[in-house]
Amino acid sequence: MEVAAGLSITRINVPDVVAVGEGGWFQCEFTKGESVYALKWYLGLDEFYRWTPAETPAIRTFPVKGNPLTVDKAASNRGRIKIQNFKLGATGLYRCEVSAEAPSFHTETAVATLSVVDLPDEKPRIVGVQSAYQVHEEVTVNCSSYNSFPPATLSFYVNDEPAEPSWVTHYPPTEDPESGLKTSVLGLQFPLRPNLLLSGGRAMVKCTAAIGDNYWESSVVAVHSDTPHQASVMEGRASSSPSHGAAVMSAWWVVRVVAVMLLLHLQ
Amino acid sequence: MEVRTGEEGIESPLTEVKGVSGGRVLLPCDFDPPISNDSTHLVLFYHGGIGTPIYSVDARSVNVDRASHWAEESLGGRAYMKLDKSQRGLVLEEVQLKDEGDYRCRVDFLESPTRNIRIRLHVVVPPRSLTITTDYAPKSRVSRVAGPFPEGAEITLSCQVLGGHPRPQVTWWHEGSLLDDVSEVKTGQVTRNALSLPPLTRGDLNKTLTCQASNSDLIMPLSQAITIDMIYGPTWVGLETEGRGELRVGEGVARTVTCEAWGARPPAVIQWWLEGETLTHTTQVESGEVSRSTLTLVPEPRHHGLSLTCRASTPGLPHIALASSTKLAVLYKPRVELRVDPLVDLREVEEGEDVTFFCHIDAHPPVTGLQWAHNGVPLMTNGTIGQERLALAGVTRGSSGGYTCAAANSEGARTSNTLTLAVKCG
């Protein structure tokens, strides 16, 4: 393949990921060696933008099936084009093709990929929490992140620590037949051990939802135990609020006093 | 930032086209606009998809049929764009192997999106030559006939094909049945298929084997047929007297004896012997695998009881020979010889002495009758003395005279020489 003097594509720039409805800029820069006859942008096999400096109008756009993107002609020039209103169908391989004028019509191309994501409209939802649980009772909840593309990646945390893998159940995402959007579901089941109870006799369950670097949200629910004052005095994991500590100390004191009295009594 | 050229990208539909080296091929491309009130601006043909087009039609200011064409110099004028309704696209003439590959036809329109069409051209180059050789000594090239090979020979026929793109399939056939389609050698321009035959039997004579080289259904395959020739020794040899054990011939009567040999290729050569002596008065004729040799024999009594042998062998296979023998039984009249003991002088015998005559007979079949005569007068003999001895006891003067013996068999009778006895007086 001979290398024509001059014409070559020096830069192609397309956003990696955009959210549905957003817009962006595409750039395709070329060296000036020869005069250019045409610069074309393709999504897959379909041409959607053309710049032909020798013609009037110099800029033409062509609709792509399903209208996954809209070109703002007024704001676009040469290889730099402004896109509005990306839809999910705009995910794909983009090609910039530049051709020199007659007689050679030497052509260079460059490609870049773009993914369109549809972010969830609401934070992830945790369902299935009862009003109160017995200590050691199984807590079973589900977390869902609704209608996104791609499906969100969910995670559970209990008291800000990642949930044990054996507590977590992964379900395959479900799809909305009309929109094609996906809903992720994650299950959590764990015994409400005393060591998990914080002050107030409850454990905090958090669900996070993420899509790449573009989206991160979380929701938290409290899981209440039935007898909030039966806080364990033996475990070191008990939270250290001052009132709680004082109650513990006074209880110990009573035990020791009673013990001393018993000893004295025996003597 | 590295710019990806995207050759690995999208797969648009592909049209596959085959062309024969030296021939003409059309790379189809429809450049009519998709909507009627649009016009075609530019048709570009790329070899490989990107870079500088090898051919262009610039119709930006004129109609497509009056547009200016441009072709790359390296095409050497072999390419032109066909614009008529029937066949649209780029015609390549005198197609060469280097034309093979992927092409892209790009059509730019005024109002419609650009059309890109991918075409893959496969170039077929027919194989140049086909040669069949055999590994059997001597190693040699076979043009029509392979061999001749002996029975049991394990031969390998090697079919070597030079050239051909794509690489030809080299196959061995026998009357429409495929024998071998695996080529052992496939390097560079050489494709070779060796056919190993099981040990040859007589049934393999004139078997036709064909080697064929083919790399496309667009061209006639190269092929060559060879036939197997064989050499083998006789399976049977027989003298005409076979079974009777002896050949009866009459003395002095010229007799022809025939010997036949069957199943030899080439036909066997027959030789004759009588005991150790080679006989040469023979003529031989051949037909197919049969040889017949005729011997003319004039038997003599001395031939009686000798072994007559005929031996057949195929030229080229001297160690494979068959022979047939018979004993000669020669029939002849008796040879009779009258003798007397050499110490006796028949002129010096005195009266009263004993004289014994011996009649020596050589006859076949054995004599049936023996007759002694004295002066032509038959003598009666009897007694225990064998007839071949005539013992005269106490001769008298009357015993003088000539004595003869005569013997007879089925062939005739003969009288011996005369021995004269002269008894001396007193």
mmCIF file of C-alpha atoms in Angstrom, chain A residues 1-2 9-10 12 37 40 42 44-45 47 50 55 60 62 93 95 97 99 101-107 109-111, chain B residues 1 3-6 9-10 12 41-42 44 46 50-53 56 58 60 104 106 108-114 116:
data_model
loop_
_atom_site.group_PDB
_atom_site.id
_atom_site.type_symbol
_atom_site.label_atom_id
_atom_site.label_comp_id
_atom_site.label_asym_id
_atom_site.label_seq_id
_atom_site.Cartn_x
_atom_site.Cartn_y
_atom_site.Cartn_z
ATOM 1 C CA MET A 1 0.000 0.000 0.000
ATOM 2 C CA GLU A 2 1.640 3.206 -1.102
ATOM 3 C CA ILE A 9 -5.522 11.066 9.788
ATOM 4 C CA THR A 10 -3.622 12.344 12.788
ATOM 5 C CA ILE A 12 -9.700 10.525 15.963
ATOM 6 C CA TYR A 37 -12.491 16.027 -1.607
ATOM 7 C CA LYS A 40 -17.197 11.097 5.982
ATOM 8 C CA TYR A 42 -19.880 6.279 9.430
ATOM 9 C CA GLY A 44 -20.988 0.811 11.268
ATOM 10 C CA LEU A 45 -21.773 0.613 7.535
ATOM 11 C CA GLU A 47 -22.671 7.156 6.492
ATOM 12 C CA ARG A 50 -20.239 14.247 5.024
ATOM 13 C CA GLU A 55 -19.869 21.460 -2.936
ATOM 14 C CA ARG A 60 -24.637 16.915 4.580
ATOM 15 C CA PHE A 62 -28.000 11.327 6.501
ATOM 16 C CA LEU A 93 -17.789 1.344 15.795
ATOM 17 C CA ARG A 95 -15.236 5.350 11.174
ATOM 18 C CA GLU A 97 -12.892 8.338 6.116
ATOM 19 C CA SER A 99 -10.411 11.191 0.603
ATOM 20 C CA GLU A 101 -9.239 15.212 -4.544
ATOM 21 C CA ALA A 102 -8.815 13.965 -8.100
ATOM 22 C CA PRO A 103 -6.815 12.442 -9.649
ATOM 23 C CA SER A 104 -5.650 10.173 -6.811
ATOM 24 C CA PHE A 105 -8.676 10.190 -4.443
ATOM 25 C CA HIS A 106 -6.267 8.700 -1.917
ATOM 26 C CA THR A 107 -8.288 7.525 1.105
ATOM 27 C CA THR A 109 -9.635 5.789 7.541
ATOM 28 C CA ALA A 110 -9.583 5.603 11.330
ATOM 29 C CA VAL A 111 -11.995 3.997 13.796
ATOM 30 C CA MET B 1 -2.488 8.562 20.214
ATOM 31 C CA VAL B 3 -5.038 5.801 15.149
ATOM 32 C CA ARG B 4 -6.720 2.480 14.320
ATOM 33 C CA THR B 5 -7.251 2.181 10.568
ATOM 34 C CA GLY B 6 -10.211 -0.096 11.099
ATOM 35 C CA GLY B 9 -13.835 -3.547 11.728
ATOM 36 C CA ILE B 10 -17.270 -3.893 10.270
ATOM 37 C CA SER B 12 -20.236 -5.507 5.081
ATOM 38 C CA HIS B 41 -20.914 11.500 -8.306
ATOM 39 C CA LEU B 42 -17.976 9.180 -7.996
ATOM 40 C CA LEU B 44 -13.843 4.450 -6.625
ATOM 41 C CA TYR B 46 -9.775 0.072 -4.024
ATOM 42 C CA ILE B 50 -8.161 1.708 1.568
ATOM 43 C CA GLY B 51 -5.298 3.725 0.206
ATOM 44 C CA THR B 52 -5.233 5.061 -3.286
ATOM 45 C CA PRO B 53 -7.968 3.696 -5.557
ATOM 46 C CA SER B 56 -11.928 5.985 -10.468
ATOM 47 C CA ASP B 58 -15.419 11.096 -11.759
ATOM 48 C CA ARG B 60 -19.364 15.067 -10.464
ATOM 49 C CA ARG B 104 -13.915 -2.233 -2.289
ATOM 50 C CA ARG B 106 -17.222 2.971 -3.125
ATOM 51 C CA ASP B 108 -20.534 8.538 -3.722
ATOM 52 C CA PHE B 109 -23.935 10.011 -4.507
ATOM 53 C CA LEU B 110 -25.143 13.603 -4.422
ATOM 54 C CA GLU B 111 -28.047 13.144 -1.991
ATOM 55 C CA SER B 112 -27.813 9.555 -0.699
ATOM 56 C CA PRO B 113 -25.395 8.010 1.788
ATOM 57 C CA THR B 114 -22.253 6.438 0.326
ATOM 58 C CA ASN B 116 -19.613 0.482 -0.054
#
